[in-house]
PDB file of C-alpha atoms in Angstrom:
ATOM      1  CA  MET N1309       6.091  15.633   2.393  1.00 91.00           C
ATOM      2  CA  LEU N1310       2.017  16.327   1.733  1.00 94.00           C
ATOM      3  CA  TYR N1311       2.121  15.803  -1.317  1.00 97.00           C
ATOM      4  CA  PRO N1312       3.792  12.272  -1.224  1.00 97.00           C
ATOM      5  CA  MET N1313       1.652  11.661   1.120  1.00 97.00           C
ATOM      6  CA  PHE N1314      -1.774  12.592   0.086  1.00 98.00           C
ATOM      7  CA  MET N1315      -0.838  10.262  -2.428  1.00 98.00           C
ATOM      8  CA  MET N1316      -0.014   6.994  -0.863  1.00 98.00           C
ATOM      9  CA  VAL N1317      -3.455   7.283   0.245  1.00 98.00           C
ATOM     10  CA  MET N1318      -5.469   7.932  -3.029  1.00 98.00           C
ATOM     11  CA  LEU N1319      -3.371   4.727  -3.815  1.00 98.00           C
ATOM     12  CA  THR N1320      -5.301   2.836  -1.046  1.00 98.00           C
ATOM     13  CA  LEU N1321      -8.425   4.585  -1.698  1.00 98.00           C
ATOM     14  CA  ILE N1322      -8.222   3.237  -5.451  1.00 98.00           C
ATOM     15  CA  VAL N1323      -7.313  -0.158  -3.727  1.00 98.00           C
ATOM     16  CA  PHE N1324     -10.302  -0.323  -1.691  1.00 98.00           C
ATOM     17  CA  LEU N1325     -12.882   1.080  -4.099  1.00 98.00           C
ATOM     18  CA  ILE N1326     -11.347  -1.852  -6.410  1.00 97.00           C
ATOM     19  CA  THR N1327     -11.605  -4.652  -3.401  1.00 96.00           C
ATOM     20  CA  PHE N1328     -15.067  -3.929  -2.571  1.00 96.00           C
ATOM     21  CA  ARG N1329     -16.191  -4.085  -6.998  1.00 97.00           C
ATOM     22  CA  VAL N1330     -14.488  -7.882  -6.812  1.00 95.00           C
ATOM     23  CA  ARG N1331     -15.606  -8.678  -3.278  1.00 93.00           C
ATOM     24  CA  THR N1332     -19.136  -7.983  -4.376  1.00 93.00           C
ATOM     25  CA  GLY N1333     -19.165  -9.216  -8.108  1.00 93.00           C
ATOM     26  CA  SER N1334     -18.238 -12.336  -6.581  1.00 92.00           C
ATOM     27  CA  VAL N1335     -21.223 -11.690  -4.141  1.00 91.00           C
ATOM     28  CA  GLN N1336     -23.135 -11.076  -7.359  1.00 92.00           C
ATOM     29  CA  ARG N1337     -21.678 -13.535  -9.443  1.00 92.00           C
ATOM     30  CA  GLY N1338     -22.338 -16.722  -6.445  1.00 89.00           C
ATOM     31  CA  GLU N1339     -19.120 -17.660  -6.574  1.00 90.00           C
ATOM     32  CA  VAL N1340     -18.376 -16.019  -2.548  1.00 89.00           C
ATOM     33  CA  SER N1341     -21.854 -16.286  -0.241  1.00 86.00           C
ATOM     34  CA  ILE N1342     -23.082 -13.335   1.444  1.00 86.00           C
ATOM     35  CA  LYS N1343     -22.513 -14.675   4.889  1.00 85.00           C
ATOM     36  CA  TYR N1344     -18.477 -15.510   4.268  1.00 85.00           C
ATOM     37  CA  TYR N1345     -17.634 -11.869   4.598  1.00 84.00           C
ATOM     38  CA  SER N1346     -19.052 -12.044   8.049  1.00 81.00           C
ATOM     39  CA  VAL N1347     -15.996 -13.615   9.623  1.00 82.00           C
ATOM     40  CA  PHE N1348     -13.786 -14.091   5.853  1.00 80.00           C
ATOM     41  CA  GLN N1349     -13.910 -18.313   6.883  1.00 80.00           C
ATOM     42  CA  GLY N1350     -15.094 -20.938   5.770  1.00 76.00           C
ATOM     43  CA  GLU N1351     -14.958 -21.045   2.396  1.00 77.00           C
ATOM     44  CA  ASN N1352     -13.534 -21.514  -0.702  1.00 86.00           C
ATOM     45  CA  ILE N1353     -12.875 -17.754  -2.416  1.00 88.00           C
ATOM     46  CA  PRO N1354     -11.743 -17.359  -6.393  1.00 90.00           C
ATOM     47  CA  GLU N1355      -7.641 -15.751  -6.286  1.00 91.00           C
ATOM     48  CA  ILE N1356      -8.639 -11.983  -7.216  1.00 93.00           C
ATOM     49  CA  VAL N1357     -10.888 -11.906  -4.276  1.00 92.00           C
ATOM     50  CA  HIS N1358      -8.067 -13.404  -1.626  1.00 91.00           C
ATOM     51  CA  LYS N1359      -5.151 -11.314  -3.529  1.00 95.00           C
ATOM     52  CA  THR N1360      -7.415  -7.553  -4.146  1.00 95.00           C
ATOM     53  CA  SER N1361      -8.252  -8.349   0.079  1.00 93.00           C
ATOM     54  CA  ARG N1362      -4.779  -9.769   1.499  1.00 94.00           C
ATOM     55  CA  HIS N1363      -3.086  -6.390  -0.799  1.00 96.00           C
ATOM     56  CA  PHE N1364      -5.749  -3.601   1.088  1.00 96.00           C
ATOM     57  CA  SER N1365      -4.586  -5.003   4.122  1.00 95.00           C
ATOM     58  CA  ASN N1366      -0.762  -4.586   3.560  1.00 95.00           C
ATOM     59  CA  LEU N1367      -2.108  -1.207   2.448  1.00 96.00           C
ATOM     60  CA  PHE N1368      -2.476  -0.327   6.985  1.00 96.00           C
ATOM     61  CA  GLU N1369       1.281  -2.581   7.642  1.00 96.00           C
ATOM     62  CA  MET N1370       4.543  -1.550   5.985  1.00 95.00           C
ATOM     63  CA  PRO N1371       2.667   2.073   4.440  1.00 96.00           C
ATOM     64  CA  MET N1372       1.944   2.912   8.015  1.00 97.00           C
ATOM     65  CA  LEU N1373       6.198   3.705   8.068  1.00 97.00           C
ATOM     66  CA  PHE N1374       5.729   6.330   5.977  1.00 98.00           C
ATOM     67  CA  TYR N1375       3.284   7.876   7.230  1.00 98.00           C
ATOM     68  CA  VAL N1376       5.091   7.969  10.556  1.00 97.00           C
ATOM     69  CA  ALA N1377       8.239   9.282   8.709  1.00 97.00           C
ATOM     70  CA  GLY N1378       6.169  12.501   7.042  1.00 96.00           C
ATOM     71  CA  LEU N1379       3.836  13.536  10.181  1.00 96.00           C
ATOM     72  CA  LEU N1380       7.431  13.393  11.352  1.00 95.00           C
ATOM     73  CA  TYR N1381       9.260  15.610   8.604  1.00 95.00           C
ATOM     74  CA  LEU N1382       6.258  18.137   9.700  1.00 94.00           C
ATOM     75  CA  THR N1383       6.157  18.178  12.894  1.00 93.00           C
ATOM     76  CA  LEU N1384      10.349  18.277  13.006  1.00 93.00           C
ATOM     77  CA  GLU N1385       9.971  21.146   9.654  1.00 90.00           C
ATOM     78  CA  GLN N1386      12.545  18.866   8.440  1.00 89.00           C
ATOM     79  CA  SER N1387      12.279  19.243   4.627  1.00 84.00           C
ATOM     80  CA  SER N1388      15.068  18.076   1.753  1.00 91.00           C
ATOM     81  CA  SER N1389      15.466  17.479  -1.562  1.00 95.00           C
ATOM     82  CA  PHE N1390      17.197  14.082   0.037  1.00 96.00           C
ATOM     83  CA  ALA N1391      13.271  13.257   1.655  1.00 96.00           C
ATOM     84  CA  ILE N1392      10.967  14.109  -0.923  1.00 96.00           C
ATOM     85  CA  TYR N1393      12.902  12.794  -3.932  1.00 97.00           C
ATOM     86  CA  CYS N1394      12.641   9.703  -1.269  1.00 97.00           C
ATOM     87  CA  ALA N1395       8.880   9.865  -0.388  1.00 98.00           C
ATOM     88  CA  TRP N1396       7.268  10.277  -4.070  1.00 98.00           C
ATOM     89  CA  ALA N1397      10.094   6.751  -5.050  1.00 98.00           C
ATOM     90  CA  TYR N1398       8.430   5.172  -2.720  1.00 98.00           C
ATOM     91  CA  VAL N1399       5.243   6.103  -3.266  1.00 98.00           C
ATOM     92  CA  VAL N1400       5.685   5.058  -7.627  1.00 98.00           C
ATOM     93  CA  LEU N1401       7.303   1.969  -5.720  1.00 98.00           C
ATOM     94  CA  ARG N1402       4.130   1.122  -4.017  1.00 98.00           C
ATOM     95  CA  ILE N1403       2.120   1.907  -7.507  1.00 98.00           C
ATOM     96  CA  ILE N1404       4.585  -0.439  -9.494  1.00 98.00           C
ATOM     97  CA  HIS N1405       3.886  -2.917  -6.533  1.00 98.00           C
ATOM     98  CA  THR N1406       0.455  -2.818  -6.404  1.00 98.00           C
ATOM     99  CA  CYS N1407       0.303  -2.480 -10.503  1.00 97.00           C
ATOM    100  CA  ILE N1408       2.481  -6.508 -10.392  1.00 98.00           C
ATOM    101  CA  HIS N1409       0.299  -7.687  -7.407  1.00 97.00           C
ATOM    102  CA  LEU N1410      -3.228  -6.929  -8.940  1.00 96.00           C
ATOM    103  CA  GLY N1411      -2.166  -7.375 -11.848  1.00 95.00           C
ATOM    104  CA  TYR N1412       0.370 -10.288 -13.656  1.00 96.00           C
ATOM    105  CA  ASN N1413       1.870 -10.778 -10.308  1.00 95.00           C
ATOM    106  CA  ASN N1414       5.009 -12.098 -11.001  1.00 97.00           C
ATOM    107  CA  VAL N1415       6.676 -13.176  -7.728  1.00 97.00           C
ATOM    108  CA  LEU N1416      10.118 -11.618  -8.652  1.00 98.00           C
ATOM    109  CA  HIS N1417       9.187  -7.914  -9.764  1.00 98.00           C
ATOM    110  CA  ARG N1418       7.029  -7.905  -6.692  1.00 97.00           C
ATOM    111  CA  LEU N1419       9.414  -9.189  -4.705  1.00 97.00           C
ATOM    112  CA  ILE N1420      12.316  -6.446  -5.819  1.00 98.00           C
ATOM    113  CA  ALA N1421       9.503  -3.446  -6.071  1.00 98.00           C
ATOM    114  CA  PHE N1422       8.160  -4.437  -2.150  1.00 97.00           C
ATOM    115  CA  GLY N1423      12.437  -4.716  -1.617  1.00 98.00           C
ATOM    116  CA  LEU N1424      12.838  -0.897  -2.999  1.00 98.00           C
ATOM    117  CA  SER N1425      10.090   0.258  -1.045  1.00 98.00           C
ATOM    118  CA  ASN N1426      11.383  -0.715   1.792  1.00 98.00           C
ATOM    119  CA  ALA N1427      14.835   0.636   0.853  1.00 98.00           C
ATOM    120  CA  CYS N1428      12.967   3.973   0.807  1.00 98.00           C
ATOM    121  CA  ILE N1429      10.765   3.898   4.128  1.00 98.00           C
ATOM    122  CA  LEU N1430      14.924   3.080   5.638  1.00 98.00           C
ATOM    123  CA  ALA N1431      16.339   6.107   3.906  1.00 97.00           C
ATOM    124  CA  LEU N1432      14.034   8.382   4.869  1.00 97.00           C
ATOM    125  CA  TRP N1433      14.738   7.267   8.647  1.00 97.00           C
ATOM    126  CA  ILE N1434      17.788   7.669   8.827  1.00 96.00           C
ATOM    127  CA  ASN N1435      18.077  10.482   7.172  1.00 96.00           C
ATOM    128  CA  ILE N1436      15.631  12.321  10.101  1.00 95.00           C
ATOM    129  CA  LEU N1437      17.832  10.699  13.109  1.00 94.00           C
ATOM    130  CA  ILE N1438      20.655  12.599  11.042  1.00 93.00           C
ATOM    131  CA  ASN N1439      19.069  15.809  10.620  1.00 90.00           C
ATOM    132  CA  ALA N1440      16.718  15.525  13.816  1.00 83.00           C
ATOM    133  CA  GLU N1441      18.451  18.225  16.230  1.00 69.00           C
TER     134      GLU N1441
END
């Protein structure tokens, strides 16, 4: 369970770097003033700045349920092939979701990846409950 959790951390850090680069680039090109970033209000910002910032924030929402489930698996010393497959499926689906959102951004494709990833989280949690002593 530790490796899928690590990969989610890596995904979050990669999106952070993308977001940082987009934000600094927007300031350098004069599209957004540095003051905007103090409270994130008051200017019309380019779509890419909003999209990357929102995506980075999203990685601190639903994935928290994944991290907590992973910690429970480790603490309760539960291990199963099913849980590992679900965890890796979750990570792959979140990577796909990121590529879609930060790439061509088809909402239906994003929704499918997001929905399936959340089904993986639900499966992990149900599996924890079934195997709890």
